[in-house]
Every structure is written in structure tokens, then in C-alpha cells.
Short mmCIF file of C-alpha atoms and ligand atoms in Angstrom, two decimals:
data_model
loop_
_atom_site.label_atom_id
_atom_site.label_comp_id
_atom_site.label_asym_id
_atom_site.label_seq_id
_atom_site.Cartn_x
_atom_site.Cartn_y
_atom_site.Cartn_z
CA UNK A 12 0.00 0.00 0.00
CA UNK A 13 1.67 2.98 -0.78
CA UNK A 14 1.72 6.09 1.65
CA UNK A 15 1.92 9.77 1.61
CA UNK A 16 4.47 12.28 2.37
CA UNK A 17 2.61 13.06 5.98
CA UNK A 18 4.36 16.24 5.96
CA UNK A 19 1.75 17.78 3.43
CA UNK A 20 -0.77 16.97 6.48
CA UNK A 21 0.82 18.98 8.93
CA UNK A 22 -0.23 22.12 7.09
CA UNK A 23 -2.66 24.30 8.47
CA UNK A 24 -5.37 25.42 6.15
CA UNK A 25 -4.62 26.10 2.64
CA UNK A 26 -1.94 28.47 1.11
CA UNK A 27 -3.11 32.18 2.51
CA UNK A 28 -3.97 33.88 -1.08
CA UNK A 29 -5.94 30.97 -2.18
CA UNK A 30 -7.74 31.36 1.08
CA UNK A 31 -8.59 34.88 0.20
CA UNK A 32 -9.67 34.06 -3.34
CA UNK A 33 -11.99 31.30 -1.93
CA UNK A 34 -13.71 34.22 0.74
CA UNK A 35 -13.62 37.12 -1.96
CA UNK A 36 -15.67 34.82 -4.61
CA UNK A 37 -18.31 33.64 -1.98
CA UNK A 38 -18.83 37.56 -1.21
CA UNK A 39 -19.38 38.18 -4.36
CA UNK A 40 -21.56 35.29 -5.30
CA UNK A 41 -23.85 36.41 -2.44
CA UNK A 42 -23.49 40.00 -3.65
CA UNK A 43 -23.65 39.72 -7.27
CA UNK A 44 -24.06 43.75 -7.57
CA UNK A 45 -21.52 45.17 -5.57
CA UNK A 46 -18.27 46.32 -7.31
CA UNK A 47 -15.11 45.02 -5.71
CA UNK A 48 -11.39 46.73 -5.80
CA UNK A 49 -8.79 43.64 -5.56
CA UNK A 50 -5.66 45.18 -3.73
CA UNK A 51 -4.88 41.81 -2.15
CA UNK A 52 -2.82 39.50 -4.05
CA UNK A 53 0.17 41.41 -5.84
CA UNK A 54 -0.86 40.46 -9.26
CA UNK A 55 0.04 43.30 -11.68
CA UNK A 56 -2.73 45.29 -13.65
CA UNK A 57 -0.82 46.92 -16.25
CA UNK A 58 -0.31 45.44 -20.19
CA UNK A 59 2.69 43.79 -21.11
CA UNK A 60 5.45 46.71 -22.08
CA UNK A 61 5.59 47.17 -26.07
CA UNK A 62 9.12 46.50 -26.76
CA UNK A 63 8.32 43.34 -24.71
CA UNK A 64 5.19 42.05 -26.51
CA UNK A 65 7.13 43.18 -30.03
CA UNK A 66 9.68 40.54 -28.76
CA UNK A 67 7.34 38.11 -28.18
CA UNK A 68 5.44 38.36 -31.84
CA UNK A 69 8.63 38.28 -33.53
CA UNK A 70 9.91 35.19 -31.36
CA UNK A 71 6.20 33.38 -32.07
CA UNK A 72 6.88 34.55 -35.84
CA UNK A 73 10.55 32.16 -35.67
CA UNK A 74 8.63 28.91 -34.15
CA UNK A 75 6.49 29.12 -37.47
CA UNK A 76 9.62 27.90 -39.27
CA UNK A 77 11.98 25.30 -39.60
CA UNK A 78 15.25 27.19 -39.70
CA UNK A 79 14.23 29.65 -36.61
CA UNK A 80 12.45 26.76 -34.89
CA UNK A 81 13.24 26.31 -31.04
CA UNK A 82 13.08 23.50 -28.89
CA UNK A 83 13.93 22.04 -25.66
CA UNK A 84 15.83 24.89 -23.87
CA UNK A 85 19.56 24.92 -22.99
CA UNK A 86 19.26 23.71 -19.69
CA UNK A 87 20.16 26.94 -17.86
CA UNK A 88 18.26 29.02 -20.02
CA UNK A 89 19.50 30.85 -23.22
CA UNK A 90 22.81 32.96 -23.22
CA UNK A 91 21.04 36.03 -24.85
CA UNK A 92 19.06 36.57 -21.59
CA UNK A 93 21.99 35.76 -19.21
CA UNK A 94 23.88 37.73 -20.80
CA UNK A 95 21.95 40.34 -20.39
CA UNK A 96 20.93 39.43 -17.02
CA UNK A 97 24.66 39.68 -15.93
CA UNK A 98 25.37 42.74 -17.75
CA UNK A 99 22.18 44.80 -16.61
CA UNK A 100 21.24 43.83 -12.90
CA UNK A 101 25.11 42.73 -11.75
CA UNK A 102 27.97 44.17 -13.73
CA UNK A 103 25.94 47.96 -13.91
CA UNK A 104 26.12 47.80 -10.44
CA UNK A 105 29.69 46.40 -9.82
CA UNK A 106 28.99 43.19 -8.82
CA UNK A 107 30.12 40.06 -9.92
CA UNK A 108 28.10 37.28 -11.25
CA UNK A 109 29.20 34.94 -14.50
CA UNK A 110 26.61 33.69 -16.79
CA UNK A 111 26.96 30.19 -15.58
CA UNK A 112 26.07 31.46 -12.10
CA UNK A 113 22.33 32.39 -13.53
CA UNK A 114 19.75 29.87 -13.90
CA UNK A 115 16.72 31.21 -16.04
CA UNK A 116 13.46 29.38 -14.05
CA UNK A 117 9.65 30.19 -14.70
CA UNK A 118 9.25 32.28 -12.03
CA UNK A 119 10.78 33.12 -8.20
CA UNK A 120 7.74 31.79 -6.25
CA UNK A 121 8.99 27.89 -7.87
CA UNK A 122 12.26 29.04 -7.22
CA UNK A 123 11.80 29.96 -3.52
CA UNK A 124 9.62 26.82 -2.94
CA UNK A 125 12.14 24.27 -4.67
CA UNK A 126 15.38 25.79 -3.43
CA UNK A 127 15.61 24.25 0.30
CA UNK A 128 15.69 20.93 -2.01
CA UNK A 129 19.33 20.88 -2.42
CA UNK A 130 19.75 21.55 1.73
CA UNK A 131 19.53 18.86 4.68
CA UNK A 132 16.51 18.05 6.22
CA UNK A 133 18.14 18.77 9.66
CA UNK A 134 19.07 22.41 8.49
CA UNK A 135 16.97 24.78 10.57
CA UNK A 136 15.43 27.85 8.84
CA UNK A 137 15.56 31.69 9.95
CA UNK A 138 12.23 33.61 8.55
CA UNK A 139 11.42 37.26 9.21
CA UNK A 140 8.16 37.24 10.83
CA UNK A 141 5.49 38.05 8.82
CA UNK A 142 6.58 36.49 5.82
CA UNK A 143 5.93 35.26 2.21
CA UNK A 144 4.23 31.74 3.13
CA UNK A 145 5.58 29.70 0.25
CA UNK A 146 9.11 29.99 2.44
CA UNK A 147 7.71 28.41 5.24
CA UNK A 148 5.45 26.29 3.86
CA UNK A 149 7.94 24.77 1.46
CA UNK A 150 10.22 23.88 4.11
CA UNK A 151 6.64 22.33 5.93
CA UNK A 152 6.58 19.95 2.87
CA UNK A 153 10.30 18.80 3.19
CA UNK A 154 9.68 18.16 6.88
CA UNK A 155 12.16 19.81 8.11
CA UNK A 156 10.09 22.42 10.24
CA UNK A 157 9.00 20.32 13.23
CA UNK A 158 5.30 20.45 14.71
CA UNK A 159 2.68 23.04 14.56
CA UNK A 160 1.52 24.77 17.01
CA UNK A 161 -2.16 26.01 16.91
CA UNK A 162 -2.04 28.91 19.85
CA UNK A 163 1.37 30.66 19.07
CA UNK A 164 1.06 29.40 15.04
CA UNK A 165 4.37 28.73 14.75
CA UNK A 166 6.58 25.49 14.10
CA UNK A 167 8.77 24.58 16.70
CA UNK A 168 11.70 23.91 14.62
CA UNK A 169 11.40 27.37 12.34
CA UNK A 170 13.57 30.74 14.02
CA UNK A 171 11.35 33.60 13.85
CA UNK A 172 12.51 36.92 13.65
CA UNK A 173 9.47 39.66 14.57
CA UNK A 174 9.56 42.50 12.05
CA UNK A 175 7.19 45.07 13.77
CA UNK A 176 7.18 48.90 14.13
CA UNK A 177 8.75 48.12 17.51
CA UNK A 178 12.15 47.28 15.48
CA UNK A 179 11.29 49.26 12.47
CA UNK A 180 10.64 46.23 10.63
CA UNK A 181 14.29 45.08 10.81
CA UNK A 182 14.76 41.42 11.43
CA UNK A 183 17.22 40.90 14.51
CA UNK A 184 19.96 38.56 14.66
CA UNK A 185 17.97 35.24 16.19
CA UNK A 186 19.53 33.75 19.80
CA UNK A 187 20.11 30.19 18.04
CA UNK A 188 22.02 29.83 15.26
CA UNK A 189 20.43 29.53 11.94
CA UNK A 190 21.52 27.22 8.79
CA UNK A 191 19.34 28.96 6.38
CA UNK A 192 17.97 32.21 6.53
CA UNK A 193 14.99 33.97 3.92
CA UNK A 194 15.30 37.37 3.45
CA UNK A 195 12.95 39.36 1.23
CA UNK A 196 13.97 42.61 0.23
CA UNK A 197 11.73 45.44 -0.12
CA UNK A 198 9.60 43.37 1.94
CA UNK A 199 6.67 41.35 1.08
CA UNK A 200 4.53 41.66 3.39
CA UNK A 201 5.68 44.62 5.13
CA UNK A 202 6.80 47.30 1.94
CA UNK A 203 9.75 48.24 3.95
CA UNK A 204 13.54 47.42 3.63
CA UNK A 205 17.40 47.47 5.04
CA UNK A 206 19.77 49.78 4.12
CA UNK A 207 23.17 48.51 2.39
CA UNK A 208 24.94 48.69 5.70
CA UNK A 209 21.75 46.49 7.74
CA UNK A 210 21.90 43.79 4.83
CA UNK A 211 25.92 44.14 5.14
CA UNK A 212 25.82 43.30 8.28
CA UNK A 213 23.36 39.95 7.43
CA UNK A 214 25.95 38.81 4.89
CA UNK A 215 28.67 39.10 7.78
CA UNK A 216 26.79 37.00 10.16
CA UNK A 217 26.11 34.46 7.70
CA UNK A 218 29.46 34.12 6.68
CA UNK A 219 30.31 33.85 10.08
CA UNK A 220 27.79 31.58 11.29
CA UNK A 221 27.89 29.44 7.99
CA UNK A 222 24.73 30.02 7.33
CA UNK A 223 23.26 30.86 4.02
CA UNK A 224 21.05 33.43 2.67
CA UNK A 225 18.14 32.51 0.09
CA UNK A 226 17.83 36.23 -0.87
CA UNK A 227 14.34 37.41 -2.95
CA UNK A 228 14.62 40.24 -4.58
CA UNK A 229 11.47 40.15 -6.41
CA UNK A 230 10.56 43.67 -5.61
CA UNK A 231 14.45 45.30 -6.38
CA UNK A 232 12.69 47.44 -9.30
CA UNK A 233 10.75 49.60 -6.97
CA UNK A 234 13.80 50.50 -5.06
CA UNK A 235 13.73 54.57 -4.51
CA UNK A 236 16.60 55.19 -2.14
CA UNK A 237 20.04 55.64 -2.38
CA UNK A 238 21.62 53.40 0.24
CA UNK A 239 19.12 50.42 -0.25
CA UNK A 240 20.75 47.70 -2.06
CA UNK A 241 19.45 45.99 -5.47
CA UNK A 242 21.45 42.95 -5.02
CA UNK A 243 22.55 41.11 -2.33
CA UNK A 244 26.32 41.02 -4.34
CA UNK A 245 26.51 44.54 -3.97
CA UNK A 246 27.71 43.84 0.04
CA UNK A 247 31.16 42.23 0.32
CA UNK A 248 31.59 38.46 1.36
CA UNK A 249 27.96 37.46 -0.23
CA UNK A 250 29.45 34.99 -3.11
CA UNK A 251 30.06 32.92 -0.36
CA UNK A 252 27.20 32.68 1.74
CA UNK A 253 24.10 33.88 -0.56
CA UNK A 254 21.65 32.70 -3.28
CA UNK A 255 19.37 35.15 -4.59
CA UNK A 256 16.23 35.19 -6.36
CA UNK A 257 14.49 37.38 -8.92
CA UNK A 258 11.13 37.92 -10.65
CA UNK A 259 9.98 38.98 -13.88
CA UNK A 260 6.51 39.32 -12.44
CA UNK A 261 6.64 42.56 -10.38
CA UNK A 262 9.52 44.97 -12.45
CA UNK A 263 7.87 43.25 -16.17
CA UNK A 264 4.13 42.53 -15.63
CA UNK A 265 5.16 38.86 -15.90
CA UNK A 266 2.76 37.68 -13.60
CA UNK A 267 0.77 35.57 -16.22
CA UNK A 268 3.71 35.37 -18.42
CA UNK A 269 6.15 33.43 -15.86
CA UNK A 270 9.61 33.88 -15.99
CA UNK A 271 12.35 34.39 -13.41
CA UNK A 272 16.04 33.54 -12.07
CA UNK A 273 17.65 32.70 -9.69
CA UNK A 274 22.14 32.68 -9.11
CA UNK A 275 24.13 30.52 -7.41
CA UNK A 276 27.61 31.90 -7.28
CA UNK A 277 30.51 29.17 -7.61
CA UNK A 278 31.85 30.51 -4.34
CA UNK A 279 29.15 29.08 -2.31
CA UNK A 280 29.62 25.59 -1.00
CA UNK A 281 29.62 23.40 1.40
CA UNK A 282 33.44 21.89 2.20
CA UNK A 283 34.23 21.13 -1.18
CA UNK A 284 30.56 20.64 -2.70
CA UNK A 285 29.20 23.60 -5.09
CA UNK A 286 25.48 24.67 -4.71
CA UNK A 287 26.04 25.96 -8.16
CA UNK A 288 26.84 22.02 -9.25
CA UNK A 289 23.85 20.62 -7.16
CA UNK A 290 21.53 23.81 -8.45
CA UNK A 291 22.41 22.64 -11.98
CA UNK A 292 22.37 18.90 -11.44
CA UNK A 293 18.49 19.57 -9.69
CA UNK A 294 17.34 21.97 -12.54
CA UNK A 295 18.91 19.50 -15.55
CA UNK A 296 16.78 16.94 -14.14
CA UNK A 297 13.70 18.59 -12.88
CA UNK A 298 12.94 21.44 -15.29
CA UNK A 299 13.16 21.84 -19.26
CA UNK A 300 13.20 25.06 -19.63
CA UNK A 301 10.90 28.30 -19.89
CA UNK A 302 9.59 29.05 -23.34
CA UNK A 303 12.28 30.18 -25.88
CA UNK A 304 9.00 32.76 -26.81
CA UNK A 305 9.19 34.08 -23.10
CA UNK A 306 13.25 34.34 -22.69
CA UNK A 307 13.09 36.60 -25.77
CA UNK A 308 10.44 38.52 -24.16
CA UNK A 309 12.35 38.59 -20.82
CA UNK A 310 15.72 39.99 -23.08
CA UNK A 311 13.32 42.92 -24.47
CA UNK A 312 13.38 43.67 -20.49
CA UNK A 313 16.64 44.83 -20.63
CA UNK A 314 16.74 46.66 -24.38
CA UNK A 315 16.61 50.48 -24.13
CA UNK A 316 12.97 50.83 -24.78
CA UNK A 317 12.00 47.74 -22.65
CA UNK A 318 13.97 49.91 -20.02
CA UNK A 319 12.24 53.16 -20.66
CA UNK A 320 8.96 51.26 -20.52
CA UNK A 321 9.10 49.48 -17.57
CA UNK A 322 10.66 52.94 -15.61
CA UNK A 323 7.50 54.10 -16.51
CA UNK A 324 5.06 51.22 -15.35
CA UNK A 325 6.89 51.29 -12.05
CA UNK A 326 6.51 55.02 -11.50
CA UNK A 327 2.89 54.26 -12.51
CA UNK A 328 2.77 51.91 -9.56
CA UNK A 329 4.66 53.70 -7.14
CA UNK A 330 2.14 56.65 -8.09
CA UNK A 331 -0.48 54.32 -6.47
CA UNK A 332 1.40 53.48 -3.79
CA UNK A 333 1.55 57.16 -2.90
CA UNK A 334 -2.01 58.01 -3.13
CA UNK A 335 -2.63 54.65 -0.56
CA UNK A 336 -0.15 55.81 1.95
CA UNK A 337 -1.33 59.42 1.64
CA UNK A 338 -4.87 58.41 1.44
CA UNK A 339 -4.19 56.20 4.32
CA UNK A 340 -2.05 59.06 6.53
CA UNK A 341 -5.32 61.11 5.97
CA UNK A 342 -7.99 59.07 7.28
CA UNK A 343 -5.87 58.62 10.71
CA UNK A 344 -4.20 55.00 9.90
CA UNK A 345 -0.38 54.26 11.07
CA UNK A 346 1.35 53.09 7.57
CA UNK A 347 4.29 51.61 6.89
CA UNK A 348 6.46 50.40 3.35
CA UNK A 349 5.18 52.10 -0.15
CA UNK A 350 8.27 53.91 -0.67
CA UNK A 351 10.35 51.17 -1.79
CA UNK A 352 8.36 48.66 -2.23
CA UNK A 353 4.75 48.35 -3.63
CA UNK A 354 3.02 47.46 -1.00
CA UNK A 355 1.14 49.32 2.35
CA UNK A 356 1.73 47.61 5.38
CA UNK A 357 -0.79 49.07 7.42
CA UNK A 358 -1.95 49.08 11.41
CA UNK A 359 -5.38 48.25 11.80
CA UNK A 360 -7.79 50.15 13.56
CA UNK A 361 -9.67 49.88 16.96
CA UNK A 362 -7.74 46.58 17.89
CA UNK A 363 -9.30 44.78 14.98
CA UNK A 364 -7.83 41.63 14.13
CA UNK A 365 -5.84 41.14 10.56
CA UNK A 366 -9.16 39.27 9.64
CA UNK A 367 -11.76 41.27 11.15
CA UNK A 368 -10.65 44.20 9.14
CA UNK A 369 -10.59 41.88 6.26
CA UNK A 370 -13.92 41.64 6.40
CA UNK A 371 -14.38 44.90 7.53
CA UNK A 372 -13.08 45.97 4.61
CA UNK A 373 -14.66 43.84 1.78
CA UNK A 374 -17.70 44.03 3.25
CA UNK A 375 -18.04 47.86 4.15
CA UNK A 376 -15.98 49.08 1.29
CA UNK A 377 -15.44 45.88 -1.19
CA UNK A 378 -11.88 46.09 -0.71
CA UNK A 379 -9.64 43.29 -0.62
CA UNK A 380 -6.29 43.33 1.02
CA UNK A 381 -4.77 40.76 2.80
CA UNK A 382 -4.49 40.45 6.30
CA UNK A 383 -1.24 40.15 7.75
CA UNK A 384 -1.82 37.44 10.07
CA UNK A 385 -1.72 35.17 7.08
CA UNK A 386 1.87 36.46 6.84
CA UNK A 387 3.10 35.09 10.27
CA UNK A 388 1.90 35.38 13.76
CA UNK A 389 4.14 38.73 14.17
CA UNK A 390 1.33 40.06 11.38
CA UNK A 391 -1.45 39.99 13.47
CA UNK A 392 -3.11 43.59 13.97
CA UNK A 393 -1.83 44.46 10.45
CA UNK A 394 -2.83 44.78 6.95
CA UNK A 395 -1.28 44.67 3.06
CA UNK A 396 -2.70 46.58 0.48
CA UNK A 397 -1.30 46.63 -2.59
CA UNK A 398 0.04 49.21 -5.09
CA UNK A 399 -0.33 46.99 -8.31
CA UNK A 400 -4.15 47.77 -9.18
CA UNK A 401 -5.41 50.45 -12.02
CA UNK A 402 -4.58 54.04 -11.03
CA UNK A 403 -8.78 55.11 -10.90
CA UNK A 404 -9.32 51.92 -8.79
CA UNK A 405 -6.64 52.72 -6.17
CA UNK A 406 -8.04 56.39 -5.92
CA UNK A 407 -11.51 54.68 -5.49
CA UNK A 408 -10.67 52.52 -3.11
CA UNK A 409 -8.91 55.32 -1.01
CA UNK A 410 -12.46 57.20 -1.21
CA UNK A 411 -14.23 54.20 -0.15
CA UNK A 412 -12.11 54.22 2.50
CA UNK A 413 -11.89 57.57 3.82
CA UNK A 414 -15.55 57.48 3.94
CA UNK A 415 -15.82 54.41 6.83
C1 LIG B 16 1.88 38.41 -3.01
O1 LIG B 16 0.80 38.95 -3.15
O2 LIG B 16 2.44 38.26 -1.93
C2 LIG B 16 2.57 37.91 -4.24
O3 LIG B 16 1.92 38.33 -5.38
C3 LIG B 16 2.57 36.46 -4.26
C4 LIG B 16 3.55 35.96 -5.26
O4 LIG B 16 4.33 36.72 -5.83
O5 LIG B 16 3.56 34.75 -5.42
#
């Protein structure tokens, strides 16, 4: 009789946004006329970029022939888009990263959920707390995260570090030692970030610890200040104790269009065993390959008027993000993130709940957010709205609002 991996039973409920989706289409089932504003799940709003979708048509346009025809992918991805990978987000900012050190993936959420794969099962994890759930709940699946526990909703073999106003969202160095420690950066949940110097300082410790950091940087493009870093390999000592992630989803609109990286930099090992090596051994044997029609639309990212483009869909974002933290600051709420980041971490009011003002919310206003306790214990009494719907929505959602 064959048997199940019992760690998939261990997890509570189902994963938090399809949760959300489940609650927001019984609403409106039962309330077929109201209109709803979705600023819960970060899913982009915005049409792909024209120098992007030009990419695409001609790329569909050289699959309709025999001498342009493309199959199975090279297996860690094609060099145009590493190449341009390495030149644009590394060697522009003086840091180093070799083509074989990127591994073109369809997306950073299967990245960050298939990337504790190549680690022990007895390796202990360090999240920030709240936190992007697949981390945690990846780790849940590998068993390697202990047993649940239903009052504090936390697993007893998990570090948490509490990122609340109290520490200005700034994960502390934990009192036992992590192996592996997630760092998302800007922030999802919480919109806020470190400064070079703060994520220097979580390179140090790692190297010192030997501990390594899965680094996401899904959210790098909205970066407005100075001393916040866009990649972990701008801080000194991180080829040896960092892997970091990135999205097309959030800086390209590739949300439905999945495509993504991730490097693992040939300093990084284990006594004499290379991550890079296993990385490549686990994605030559478990993955084929996102579409040669999507890599060509992920190298328009980086072509001058991809570039122009997308500056432009972020600043229409961070425009929205603006008008939610103003719009928020105004009606008397405490907010947080939305500067370099897309998202509004915000307190909620009269000692509501995350989920009461869920519900508050959708049903009072038809808003959807998300509430933060689905982000981590630490995100209880707090709330994400995102800056990723249409520009007249946002504002109406704000009004809505404002008028509770
Ligand atoms: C979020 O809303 O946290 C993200 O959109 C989820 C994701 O990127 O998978």
C-alpha cells in the first residue's frame, strides 16, 4: 500500500492567497451587484510593455519555421538573456556574477519553494516574521520544520525573527544559530527594507555563522533610495554565503507570463561541494526550460525601450502606492512600506484583528487586502494593500475608505 508524504498533512489550512480568493468569490456570489477593488494579491494590472510584446510576436513569428524553430531549452536558459541578465542587474552595479552562475526558471515563487531541495533536512530555517508563506510552507513539505503549534502558530523547529514597528521592521539577529535564513527585500509583506549597511551586516553573520542566505529580490525594481541595495552582491563576502532570487513578475508585468532567475555563485559551497553544481544537477533533471518565446520577451526587459517602458510602469505603480499611503495618513491609519516597495503595510484600527478588518473591509468598502496574520503570527493587527491595481481603482478605493 503505498503512503503519503505526511508532511503535506501537517499544514494548516490552505496556502493564505488561495484562502482569500476562496472568501472574496463567496462575497461576491452572495453580492452579485456590488463592485469590488482587488488590492490583495500582488498580481500586476498593467499590459505587457511594447518592446516586450514586439519581442514576443517576432519570437512566435521564428517557431512558425523550420530554420528559426526552437526546442527544448539549454538547460540553464539561453545565453542572450543571461547575458543580459549579468550585464544589466550585476555588472551595472559592480557586482560580480558569470553567466553560468544564472539559472533562467519560470518564475521566483517555484524558485523559492524548490530551493531548500538541495539543503539537509536537519538544516533549521531563519524567517522574518510576517513572511511570504511559500518559504515556510515549502520547508513544511520537506519536513524539516518540526510540529505546529495552533495557539502561538508557529513550528517549533522554524527561528522567527518579529519584524514590527517596535524594530522598524528590521529582522534581529535570532539567539540560536540559523543554517538557512529567507530574506525578502523590499519586503513582502511589510513594503519596507534594510539599508546597504543592515543587509551588510546579514551577509557578515552568515558568513560567520555558515549560514546561508536565500535572498528574494522580487521587488528590487521599486527601489527609490540611495543606500538600499538591489542585489545582495553589492555587500562584500555574499558569493560565499548567498543565493538570490528574482522575478519577472513585479519589475515586467510577468505575472501571467512566468519567468524568473535565480544565481548561485561558484563561491558558495559546502566543504568542497558547489550549490552551483547541485543547483544545476536539480534543474537538468527537474525542469526543461521556460519558453524560448518568453526568454526573448524577458531579453526585451533589458533593451533600451524595454527599459524606458518598464521605468515608466513602475513610477505608474509607485504613483499608487503614494495616493494609498497618503490616502491612508489622511484618514488617521499608522502606515508603513510604499516607498520602496509596492506594497502598504498598514496598522489596523480599533484593535481589529488582521481578519476582522478583512472583512471589515470587503464588506463595508469591497476592498480586498490581505491580512497580515496570514503572513506570520508577528502580522497579526496588520494589513497589506497593494500598489499593483489600475490608477482610478486605487483612488476609489482610497475614497471608499476615507468614507468608513
Ligand atoms: C503576493 O501577493 O504576496 C505575491 O503576489 C505572491 C507571489 O508573488 O507569489
Amino acid at each position: 500500500m503505498f503512503q503519503i508524504n505526511e508532511n503535506y498533512q501537517k499544514l494548516p489550512g490552505n496556502y493564505l492567497f488561495s484562502t482569500i480568493a476562496k472568501k472574496v468569490n463567496a462575497f461576491q456570489e452572495a453580492n452579485p451587484d456590488k463592485e469590488l477593488i482587488r488590492l490583495g494579491i500582488g498580481d500586476v494590472t498593467q499590459p505587457i510593455a511594447p518592446a516586450i510584446i514586439e519581442a514576443m510576436h517576432s519570437a512566435v513569428d521564428e517557431m512558425a519555421h523550420a530554420e528559426t524553430f526552437h526546442g527544448y531549452a539549454p538547460d540553464l536558459g539561453y545565453e542572450f538573456l543571461r547575458k543580459a541578465i549579468v550585464e544589466n542587474d550585476y555588472k551595472a552595479r559592480g557586482c560580480q556574477v558569470e553567466i553560468d552562475e544564472v539559472f533562467v526558471s519560470d518564475g521566483a515563487k517555484s524558485d523559492s519553494g524548490n530551493i531548500q531541495e538541495i539543503f539537509s533536512e536537519n538544516n533549521r530555517i531563519a524567517v522574518c516574521d510576517p513572511v511570504y508563506p511559500v518559504y515556510v510552507d515549502s520547508n513544511v513539505m520537506a519536513g524539516r520544520t518540526g510540529t505546529y503549534d495552533k495557539n502561538t502558530e508557529t513550528w517549533s523547529n522554524v527561528i522567527y525573527m518579529p519584524c514590527t514597528a517596535e524594530n522598524n521592521f528590521v529582522p534581529e539577529f535570532p539567539k540560536e544559530t540559523p543554517d538557512i535564513i529567507y530574506l525578502c527585500l523590499p519586503n513582502n509583506p511589510t513594503g519596507t527594507t534594510l539599508t546597504k549597511a543592515q543587509l551588510q551586516e546579514w551577509v557578515d553573520y552568515a558568513n560567520k555563522n555558515g549560514a546561508v542566505i536565500i535572498y528574494d529580490a522580487a521587488y528590487e525594481a521599486y527601489i527609490s533610495e540611495d543606500d538600499v541595495a538591489h542585489s545582495i552582491y553589492e555587500c562584500e563576502g555574499a558569493r560565499t554565503c548567498a543565493i538570490e532570487l528574482h522575478s519577472f513578475s513585479k519589475n515586467a508585468g510577468f505575472t501571467g507570463v512566468r519567468l524568473g532567475y535565480t544565481v548561485v555563485p561558484k563561491d558558495l559551497k559546502c566543504g568542497d561541494v558547489s550549490l552551483n553544481s547541485m543547483w544545476a544537477r536539480r534543474h537538468g533533471t527537474k525542469f526543461n526550460g521556460a519558453p524560448y518565446i518568453v526568454q526573448r520577451a524577458g531579453e526585451a526587459v533589458y533593451s533600451e525601450a524595454g527599459k524606458a517602458q518598464l521605468k515608466e510602469q513602475v513610477a505608474y505603480y509607485m504613483k499608487n502606492a503614494k495616493t494609498i499611503k497618503e490616502g491612508l495618513k489622511d484618514a488617521g491609519y499608522t502606515v508603513f512600506g510604499g516607498v520602496n516597495a509596492p506594497y502598504i503595510w498598514l496598522k489596523t484600527p480599533n484593535q481589529m484583528t488582521s481578519w476582522e478588518f478583512f472583512d471589515y473591509l470587503l464588506e463595508k468598502a469591497n476592498v480586498v487586502g490581505t491580512p497580515g496574520a496570514g503572513f506570520g503570527p508577528s502580522g497579526e493587527g496588520y494589513f497589506r494593500l497593494t500598489a499593483f491595481g489600475e490608477y482610478e481603482n486605487t483612488v476609489k478605493a482610497l475614497e471608499r475608505i476615507k468614507s468608513l
